[in-house]
């Protein structure tokens, strides 16, 4: 398919389709990456919840299945010192649920695992040489970023408003993901903590396109070919889709998450910090309704999640994060390869009908 008029990102990353299968920590493994990549999209492996050995293994599996470009995705949040008093208050807020579900309140609180990009991750990038590295929550420290770029990787990161996009461009990002308010999972937000600074995709994408010189990737609420065509019309060079890929059999999500995605309405997601301490869009469940959506008690990212783990083990539907974007009703159950091809074919058909 060579009929795409804006080839900036396609040529930069060496991909055939202006589609990025979004990295989704906890939901994406090599199977989804391989399927999307074989279809011509950019396959993205989320690394924030994987150990170095797991990353190495997943990359090996992907490389043995396809030689197409690969995106490794990392978080680069600042780790805050542990605030013991806040952690205690948070656990006490959860105590009634521990009692109700018969979870052991006095057992040590498990630690939630989401690691920021560090020396070990940087060495992995240098070893594994992905063609693309994408970051969430800003960028790593300059020395590490310089090494990622020196490895030959194209660097992407997500911006949730124009200030963040300019900040990323100034520091050398090769393309910017404009992540609208509608998006599922964690907000990219990193220059402030004010959720009023978050802009919807339709408003965000053209303003970012006007502000930066590098190619822009639209993300958030893009659930089908119409969304891709709209993103391209707004000046984006590609679209990154997350929630749409949660409906594929390759998505590694719980039965409860699966069920919620299929039954929730567009009006039933919220930005919440109760699962990790950072704002993220999830389908609304009991813990969000009763303690959130935004709780001042939740410890800083990613520690809020630890105290929820024993509850989640008892009741996945009510106590686990059910990440989803607002376009969930557009989801269709198709394997990731077929989904990617049909999105591209339908988008091209719509573009050429104009
Ligand atoms: C389940 C889930 C997990 C996610 N995890 C990550 C992640 O690990 N890294 C990241 O950069 N973005 C993550 N995101 C954001 C997606 O990469 C993408 O930007 C977003 O899903 C786009 O919006 P949409 O869900 O409306 O398509 C996640 C999103 C979801 C739904």
mmCIF file of C-alpha atoms in Angstrom, residues 1 16-17 19-21 28-43 65-66 68 228 241 244-251 332-346:
data_model
loop_
_atom_site.group_PDB
_atom_site.id
_atom_site.type_symbol
_atom_site.label_atom_id
_atom_site.label_comp_id
_atom_site.label_asym_id
_atom_site.label_seq_id
_atom_site.Cartn_x
_atom_site.Cartn_y
_atom_site.Cartn_z
ATOM 1 C CA UNK A 1 0.000 0.000 0.000
ATOM 2 C CA UNK A 16 4.215 0.537 5.406
ATOM 3 C CA UNK A 17 1.109 1.826 7.186
ATOM 4 C CA UNK A 19 -0.665 2.904 12.106
ATOM 5 C CA UNK A 20 1.095 2.311 15.389
ATOM 6 C CA UNK A 21 -0.078 -0.605 17.492
ATOM 7 C CA UNK A 28 0.656 -6.448 24.939
ATOM 8 C CA UNK A 29 3.268 -9.100 24.386
ATOM 9 C CA UNK A 30 5.207 -10.362 21.376
ATOM 10 C CA UNK A 31 2.132 -11.983 19.768
ATOM 11 C CA UNK A 32 0.351 -8.652 19.224
ATOM 12 C CA UNK A 33 3.562 -6.933 18.135
ATOM 13 C CA UNK A 34 4.308 -9.623 15.545
ATOM 14 C CA UNK A 35 0.779 -9.588 14.118
ATOM 15 C CA UNK A 36 0.569 -5.800 13.786
ATOM 16 C CA UNK A 37 4.093 -5.570 12.442
ATOM 17 C CA UNK A 38 3.546 -8.269 9.799
ATOM 18 C CA UNK A 39 0.527 -6.313 8.592
ATOM 19 C CA UNK A 40 2.754 -3.247 8.084
ATOM 20 C CA UNK A 41 2.075 -1.181 11.215
ATOM 21 C CA UNK A 42 4.717 -0.284 13.786
ATOM 22 C CA UNK A 43 4.632 -2.994 16.441
ATOM 23 C CA UNK A 65 9.076 -13.862 13.345
ATOM 24 C CA UNK A 66 9.577 -10.570 11.501
ATOM 25 C CA UNK A 68 10.083 -5.253 10.348
ATOM 26 C CA UNK A 228 -7.451 7.385 11.237
ATOM 27 C CA UNK A 241 -4.399 2.859 18.503
ATOM 28 C CA UNK A 244 -8.912 -1.065 19.478
ATOM 29 C CA UNK A 245 -6.147 -3.680 19.927
ATOM 30 C CA UNK A 246 -7.556 -4.722 23.335
ATOM 31 C CA UNK A 247 -10.348 -6.426 21.388
ATOM 32 C CA UNK A 248 -7.914 -8.725 19.579
ATOM 33 C CA UNK A 249 -7.284 -12.275 20.806
ATOM 34 C CA UNK A 250 -3.610 -11.300 21.159
ATOM 35 C CA UNK A 251 -4.442 -8.891 24.037
ATOM 36 C CA UNK A 332 -14.319 -5.183 16.873
ATOM 37 C CA UNK A 333 -13.153 -8.673 17.675
ATOM 38 C CA UNK A 334 -10.557 -9.489 15.049
ATOM 39 C CA UNK A 335 -7.035 -10.875 15.186
ATOM 40 C CA UNK A 336 -4.450 -8.081 15.263
ATOM 41 C CA UNK A 337 -3.137 -8.845 11.751
ATOM 42 C CA UNK A 338 -6.623 -8.657 10.192
ATOM 43 C CA UNK A 339 -7.562 -5.632 12.285
ATOM 44 C CA UNK A 340 -4.494 -3.720 11.130
ATOM 45 C CA UNK A 341 -5.026 -4.577 7.456
ATOM 46 C CA UNK A 342 -8.721 -3.749 7.535
ATOM 47 C CA UNK A 343 -8.097 -0.418 9.285
ATOM 48 C CA UNK A 344 -5.598 0.500 6.568
ATOM 49 C CA UNK A 345 -7.771 -0.702 3.686
ATOM 50 C CA UNK A 346 -10.854 1.096 4.952
#
